[in-house]
mmCIF file of C-alpha atoms in Angstrom:
data_model
loop_
_atom_site.group_PDB
_atom_site.id
_atom_site.type_symbol
_atom_site.label_atom_id
_atom_site.label_comp_id
_atom_site.label_asym_id
_atom_site.label_seq_id
_atom_site.Cartn_x
_atom_site.Cartn_y
_atom_site.Cartn_z
ATOM 1 C CA GLU P 529 259.115 -63.965 119.789
ATOM 2 C CA VAL P 530 258.210 -60.723 118.052
ATOM 3 C CA GLN P 531 260.973 -59.204 115.981
ATOM 4 C CA LEU P 532 260.282 -56.245 113.723
ATOM 5 C CA VAL P 533 262.747 -55.559 110.934
ATOM 6 C CA GLU P 534 262.501 -52.459 108.744
ATOM 7 C CA SER P 535 263.989 -52.082 105.285
ATOM 8 C CA GLY P 536 263.828 -49.796 102.282
ATOM 9 C CA GLY P 537 265.509 -46.691 103.603
ATOM 10 C CA GLY P 538 268.110 -44.681 101.766
ATOM 11 C CA LEU P 539 268.952 -41.410 100.063
ATOM 12 C CA VAL P 540 266.307 -39.807 97.867
ATOM 13 C CA LYS P 541 266.016 -36.405 96.192
ATOM 14 C CA PRO P 542 263.361 -33.894 97.223
ATOM 15 C CA GLY P 543 260.113 -34.704 95.472
ATOM 16 C CA GLY P 544 261.060 -38.349 95.173
ATOM 17 C CA SER P 545 259.455 -41.501 96.549
ATOM 18 C CA LEU P 546 260.467 -44.364 98.782
ATOM 19 C CA ARG P 547 258.698 -47.416 100.171
ATOM 20 C CA LEU P 548 259.538 -48.719 103.614
ATOM 21 C CA SER P 549 258.772 -52.242 104.760
ATOM 22 C CA CYS P 550 258.554 -53.790 108.198
ATOM 23 C CA THR P 551 258.425 -57.538 108.638
ATOM 24 C CA ASP P 552 257.354 -59.312 111.811
ATOM 25 C CA SER P 553 258.842 -62.733 112.513
ATOM 26 C CA GLY P 554 256.234 -63.486 115.189
ATOM 27 C CA LEU P 555 252.930 -65.272 114.949
ATOM 28 C CA THR P 556 250.509 -62.528 115.976
ATOM 29 C CA PHE P 557 251.128 -59.758 113.441
ATOM 30 C CA SER P 558 247.623 -59.905 112.021
ATOM 31 C CA SER P 559 246.085 -59.268 115.459
ATOM 32 C CA HIS P 560 247.721 -55.932 116.154
ATOM 33 C CA THR P 561 247.453 -52.336 115.039
ATOM 34 C CA MET P 562 250.795 -51.203 113.651
ATOM 35 C CA ASN P 563 252.394 -47.779 113.590
ATOM 36 C CA TRP P 564 255.196 -45.811 111.997
ATOM 37 C CA VAL P 565 257.120 -43.384 114.214
ATOM 38 C CA ARG P 566 260.003 -41.224 113.017
ATOM 39 C CA GLN P 567 262.870 -39.376 114.631
ATOM 40 C CA ALA P 568 264.741 -36.601 112.850
ATOM 41 C CA PRO P 569 268.486 -36.434 113.587
ATOM 42 C CA GLY P 570 269.010 -35.235 117.139
ATOM 43 C CA LYS P 571 265.292 -34.690 117.662
ATOM 44 C CA GLY P 572 262.417 -36.365 119.484
ATOM 45 C CA LEU P 573 259.885 -38.951 118.447
ATOM 46 C CA GLU P 574 257.047 -38.107 116.045
ATOM 47 C CA TRP P 575 254.131 -40.420 115.358
ATOM 48 C CA VAL P 576 253.530 -40.747 111.600
ATOM 49 C CA SER P 577 250.717 -43.190 110.901
ATOM 50 C CA SER P 578 248.761 -46.171 112.172
ATOM 51 C CA ILE P 579 246.785 -49.002 110.588
ATOM 52 C CA SER P 580 244.425 -51.354 112.383
ATOM 53 C CA SER P 581 244.723 -55.123 112.189
ATOM 54 C CA SER P 582 242.174 -55.406 109.376
ATOM 55 C CA SER P 583 243.276 -52.168 107.654
ATOM 56 C CA GLY P 584 239.828 -50.781 108.434
ATOM 57 C CA SER P 585 241.148 -47.788 110.377
ATOM 58 C CA ILE P 586 244.028 -45.705 109.081
ATOM 59 C CA TYR P 587 245.307 -42.425 110.497
ATOM 60 C CA TYR P 588 248.075 -39.996 109.603
ATOM 61 C CA ALA P 589 249.867 -37.109 111.206
ATOM 62 C CA ASP P 590 249.039 -33.808 109.519
ATOM 63 C CA SER P 591 252.685 -33.456 108.489
ATOM 64 C CA VAL P 592 252.443 -36.446 106.121
ATOM 65 C CA LYS P 593 248.748 -36.555 105.198
ATOM 66 C CA GLY P 594 248.245 -36.736 101.441
ATOM 67 C CA ARG P 595 251.874 -37.724 100.799
ATOM 68 C CA PHE P 596 252.359 -40.960 102.756
ATOM 69 C CA THR P 597 250.277 -44.143 102.546
ATOM 70 C CA ILE P 598 250.350 -46.910 105.136
ATOM 71 C CA SER P 599 249.336 -50.457 104.254
ATOM 72 C CA ARG P 600 249.824 -54.012 105.438
ATOM 73 C CA ASP P 601 249.769 -57.576 104.133
ATOM 74 C CA ASN P 602 248.858 -59.929 106.978
ATOM 75 C CA ALA P 603 249.618 -62.994 104.862
ATOM 76 C CA LYS P 604 253.206 -61.786 104.620
ATOM 77 C CA ASN P 605 253.404 -60.389 108.187
ATOM 78 C CA SER P 606 254.412 -57.109 106.615
ATOM 79 C CA LEU P 607 253.748 -53.404 107.109
ATOM 80 C CA TYR P 608 254.509 -50.746 104.509
ATOM 81 C CA LEU P 609 254.879 -46.998 104.230
ATOM 82 C CA GLN P 610 254.768 -45.492 100.761
ATOM 83 C CA MET P 611 256.332 -42.048 100.931
ATOM 84 C CA ASN P 612 255.789 -39.652 98.021
ATOM 85 C CA SER P 613 256.657 -35.995 97.454
ATOM 86 C CA LEU P 614 259.437 -36.279 99.991
ATOM 87 C CA ARG P 615 260.847 -33.168 101.599
ATOM 88 C CA ALA P 616 264.059 -32.414 103.454
ATOM 89 C CA GLU P 617 262.091 -32.327 106.690
ATOM 90 C CA ASP P 618 261.100 -35.972 106.189
ATOM 91 C CA THR P 619 264.720 -36.941 106.844
ATOM 92 C CA ALA P 620 264.609 -39.217 109.868
ATOM 93 C CA VAL P 621 264.984 -42.681 111.255
ATOM 94 C CA TYR P 622 261.671 -44.447 110.716
ATOM 95 C CA TYR P 623 260.557 -47.060 113.222
ATOM 96 C CA CYS P 624 257.707 -49.508 112.942
ATOM 97 C CA ALA P 625 256.030 -50.218 116.258
ATOM 98 C CA ARG P 626 253.428 -52.714 117.369
ATOM 99 C CA GLU P 627 250.469 -51.503 119.373
ATOM 100 C CA PHE P 628 249.718 -53.885 122.234
ATOM 101 C CA ASP P 629 246.003 -53.221 122.145
ATOM 102 C CA SER P 630 243.771 -50.464 120.919
ATOM 103 C CA ARG P 631 244.986 -46.951 121.705
ATOM 104 C CA SER P 632 247.622 -48.233 124.077
ATOM 105 C CA ARG P 633 251.326 -48.689 124.319
ATOM 106 C CA PHE P 634 253.824 -49.593 121.634
ATOM 107 C CA ASP P 635 255.349 -52.740 123.081
ATOM 108 C CA TYR P 636 257.671 -53.798 120.261
ATOM 109 C CA TRP P 637 259.759 -51.579 118.005
ATOM 110 C CA GLY P 638 261.953 -52.264 115.022
ATOM 111 C CA GLN P 639 265.570 -51.142 114.933
ATOM 112 C CA GLY P 640 264.740 -48.274 112.606
ATOM 113 C CA VAL P 641 265.693 -47.378 109.054
ATOM 114 C CA LEU P 642 267.242 -44.085 107.935
ATOM 115 C CA VAL P 643 265.601 -42.009 105.224
ATOM 116 C CA THR P 644 267.610 -39.067 103.944
ATOM 117 C CA VAL P 645 266.000 -36.534 101.614
ATOM 118 C CA SER P 646 268.657 -34.403 99.990
ATOM 119 C CA SER P 647 269.720 -33.172 96.570
ATOM 120 C CA GLU M 689 245.546 -30.333 119.460
ATOM 121 C CA LEU M 690 247.146 -32.099 122.389
ATOM 122 C CA VAL M 691 250.617 -30.963 123.423
ATOM 123 C CA LEU M 692 252.781 -32.791 125.953
ATOM 124 C CA THR M 693 255.473 -30.734 127.655
ATOM 125 C CA GLN M 694 258.231 -32.562 129.476
ATOM 126 C CA SER M 695 260.433 -31.016 132.128
ATOM 127 C CA PRO M 696 263.195 -30.572 132.774
ATOM 128 C CA GLY M 697 264.795 -30.767 129.362
ATOM 129 C CA THR M 698 267.939 -32.174 130.922
ATOM 130 C CA LEU M 699 268.359 -33.693 134.368
ATOM 131 C CA SER M 700 271.873 -34.126 135.745
ATOM 132 C CA LEU M 701 272.159 -36.638 138.566
ATOM 133 C CA SER M 702 274.655 -38.977 140.157
ATOM 134 C CA PRO M 703 274.052 -42.730 140.410
ATOM 135 C CA GLY M 704 271.995 -43.529 143.481
ATOM 136 C CA GLU M 705 270.026 -40.276 143.391
ATOM 137 C CA LYS M 706 266.287 -40.026 142.828
ATOM 138 C CA ALA M 707 265.018 -38.814 139.446
ATOM 139 C CA THR M 708 261.669 -37.115 138.946
ATOM 140 C CA LEU M 709 260.565 -36.431 135.380
ATOM 141 C CA SER M 710 257.430 -34.478 134.531
ATOM 142 C CA CYS M 711 254.997 -34.680 131.619
ATOM 143 C CA ARG M 712 252.308 -32.016 131.426
ATOM 144 C CA ALA M 713 249.399 -32.201 128.971
ATOM 145 C CA SER M 714 247.772 -29.138 127.405
ATOM 146 C CA GLN M 715 244.360 -30.596 128.244
ATOM 147 C CA SER M 716 243.068 -33.216 130.626
ATOM 148 C CA VAL M 717 243.846 -36.697 129.329
ATOM 149 C CA SER M 718 242.999 -40.227 130.298
ATOM 150 C CA SER M 719 245.655 -41.909 132.401
ATOM 151 C CA SER M 720 244.748 -45.101 130.539
ATOM 152 C CA TYR M 721 246.673 -43.835 127.535
ATOM 153 C CA LEU M 722 249.699 -42.225 129.203
ATOM 154 C CA VAL M 723 252.904 -44.118 128.397
ATOM 155 C CA TRP M 724 256.612 -43.637 129.131
ATOM 156 C CA TYR M 725 259.532 -44.847 126.986
ATOM 157 C CA GLN M 726 263.289 -44.928 127.468
ATOM 158 C CA GLN M 727 265.652 -44.427 124.552
ATOM 159 C CA LYS M 728 269.395 -44.904 124.548
ATOM 160 C CA PRO M 729 271.659 -43.583 121.763
ATOM 161 C CA GLY M 730 271.403 -45.608 118.580
ATOM 162 C CA GLN M 731 268.570 -47.734 119.925
ATOM 163 C CA ALA M 732 264.837 -47.908 119.448
ATOM 164 C CA PRO M 733 262.614 -46.686 122.274
ATOM 165 C CA ARG M 734 261.809 -49.197 125.007
ATOM 166 C CA LEU M 735 258.459 -49.380 126.766
ATOM 167 C CA LEU M 736 258.725 -48.574 130.478
ATOM 168 C CA ILE M 737 255.338 -47.582 131.898
ATOM 169 C CA TYR M 738 251.814 -47.820 130.511
ATOM 170 C CA ARG M 739 248.438 -46.672 131.819
ATOM 171 C CA ALA M 740 250.425 -44.014 133.695
ATOM 172 C CA SER M 741 251.578 -46.351 136.446
ATOM 173 C CA SER M 742 251.895 -49.962 135.223
ATOM 174 C CA ARG M 743 255.423 -51.254 134.653
ATOM 175 C CA ALA M 744 256.079 -53.134 131.431
ATOM 176 C CA ALA M 745 257.479 -56.648 131.536
ATOM 177 C CA GLY M 746 261.074 -56.792 132.724
ATOM 178 C CA ILE M 747 261.209 -53.195 133.973
ATOM 179 C CA PRO M 748 262.873 -52.873 137.400
ATOM 180 C CA ASP M 749 260.719 -51.691 140.281
ATOM 181 C CA ARG M 750 262.897 -48.617 140.780
ATOM 182 C CA PHE M 751 260.845 -47.167 137.902
ATOM 183 C CA SER M 752 257.395 -45.907 138.828
ATOM 184 C CA GLY M 753 254.794 -43.707 137.207
ATOM 185 C CA GLY M 754 251.949 -41.629 138.540
ATOM 186 C CA GLY M 755 249.672 -38.706 137.996
ATOM 187 C CA SER M 756 246.322 -37.884 136.478
ATOM 188 C CA GLY M 757 244.500 -35.197 134.550
ATOM 189 C CA THR M 758 247.215 -33.005 133.062
ATOM 190 C CA ASP M 759 250.215 -33.844 135.243
ATOM 191 C CA PHE M 760 252.145 -37.095 135.121
ATOM 192 C CA THR M 761 255.447 -38.151 136.630
ATOM 193 C CA LEU M 762 258.066 -40.802 136.003
ATOM 194 C CA THR M 763 260.209 -41.523 139.055
ATOM 195 C CA ILE M 764 263.420 -43.509 139.265
ATOM 196 C CA SER M 765 263.969 -44.198 142.959
ATOM 197 C CA ARG M 766 267.743 -44.702 142.723
ATOM 198 C CA VAL M 767 269.327 -44.032 139.357
ATOM 199 C CA GLU M 768 271.579 -46.806 138.061
ATOM 200 C CA PRO M 769 274.343 -46.234 135.462
ATOM 201 C CA GLU M 770 272.240 -47.964 132.782
ATOM 202 C CA ASP M 771 269.355 -45.512 133.343
ATOM 203 C CA PHE M 772 271.091 -42.560 131.734
ATOM 204 C CA ALA M 773 269.063 -42.049 128.582
ATOM 205 C CA VAL M 774 266.271 -39.938 127.091
ATOM 206 C CA TYR M 775 262.742 -40.456 128.379
ATOM 207 C CA TYR M 776 259.581 -39.694 126.428
ATOM 208 C CA CYS M 777 255.952 -39.579 127.458
ATOM 209 C CA GLN M 778 253.225 -40.442 124.965
ATOM 210 C CA GLN M 779 249.475 -39.982 124.898
ATOM 211 C CA TYR M 780 246.728 -41.142 122.570
ATOM 212 C CA SER M 781 244.358 -38.449 121.316
ATOM 213 C CA SER M 782 240.998 -39.075 119.696
ATOM 214 C CA SER M 783 240.654 -35.652 118.110
ATOM 215 C CA PRO M 784 242.325 -35.880 115.739
ATOM 216 C CA PRO M 785 243.069 -39.602 116.097
ATOM 217 C CA GLY M 786 246.713 -40.272 116.718
ATOM 218 C CA TYR M 787 249.550 -40.169 119.190
ATOM 219 C CA THR M 788 251.527 -37.309 120.670
ATOM 220 C CA PHE M 789 254.991 -37.556 122.198
ATOM 221 C CA GLY M 790 256.585 -35.149 124.612
ATOM 222 C CA GLN M 791 259.857 -33.588 123.497
ATOM 223 C CA GLY M 792 261.855 -35.782 125.872
ATOM 224 C CA THR M 793 263.917 -35.415 129.036
ATOM 225 C CA LYS M 794 267.587 -36.332 128.892
ATOM 226 C CA LEU M 795 268.877 -37.928 132.078
ATOM 227 C CA GLU M 796 272.634 -37.418 132.168
ATOM 228 C CA ILE M 797 275.423 -38.290 134.542
ATOM 229 C CA LYS M 798 276.431 -35.436 136.822
#
């Protein structure tokens, strides 16, 4: 059974950094592309970043390019998002989501973790 | 840059009525990558429909998807009380590589 659990959220000042983690309790983590999707309070979903199973392909939304870094450790069934130079507009619930197969649907989602950027 | 526009923004219906939600793309897209999600307050999104018309595992057959090119539709044949939620469409884009979500349609109880 796939279960994605995010951690690492919290309150951070503008310009600060935070590292999110997502751990998969299932057995197939290393076979799937993983994504981060965020949702600002009261707003819709925004795709943030994706990383292929081997980390060979990595993509970012323009809104976070150059500030956020996605990575994974397949030995630990874990996905990460290093967030630097945080801005107020980065305040959101961040979800990790598993991609079923290439360029397709996100079939499993974590419960989300709240990141608040405020002074 | 691909833009997905969902309409209406809010749909007010009574249980038992038919719901028709629209997702329009700013350019022709592959139906292979058109996906619908349901999100209830305080919960993560849930996969409903993929490849424009295939139901995900465990999704009731009152949910159906269709469309091609730039116009896609999610239909709920008879809305049940548990269906009141926000619905998002999603599409993969290769230029630039990434995913785009529509802004969502809120299905509320009339």
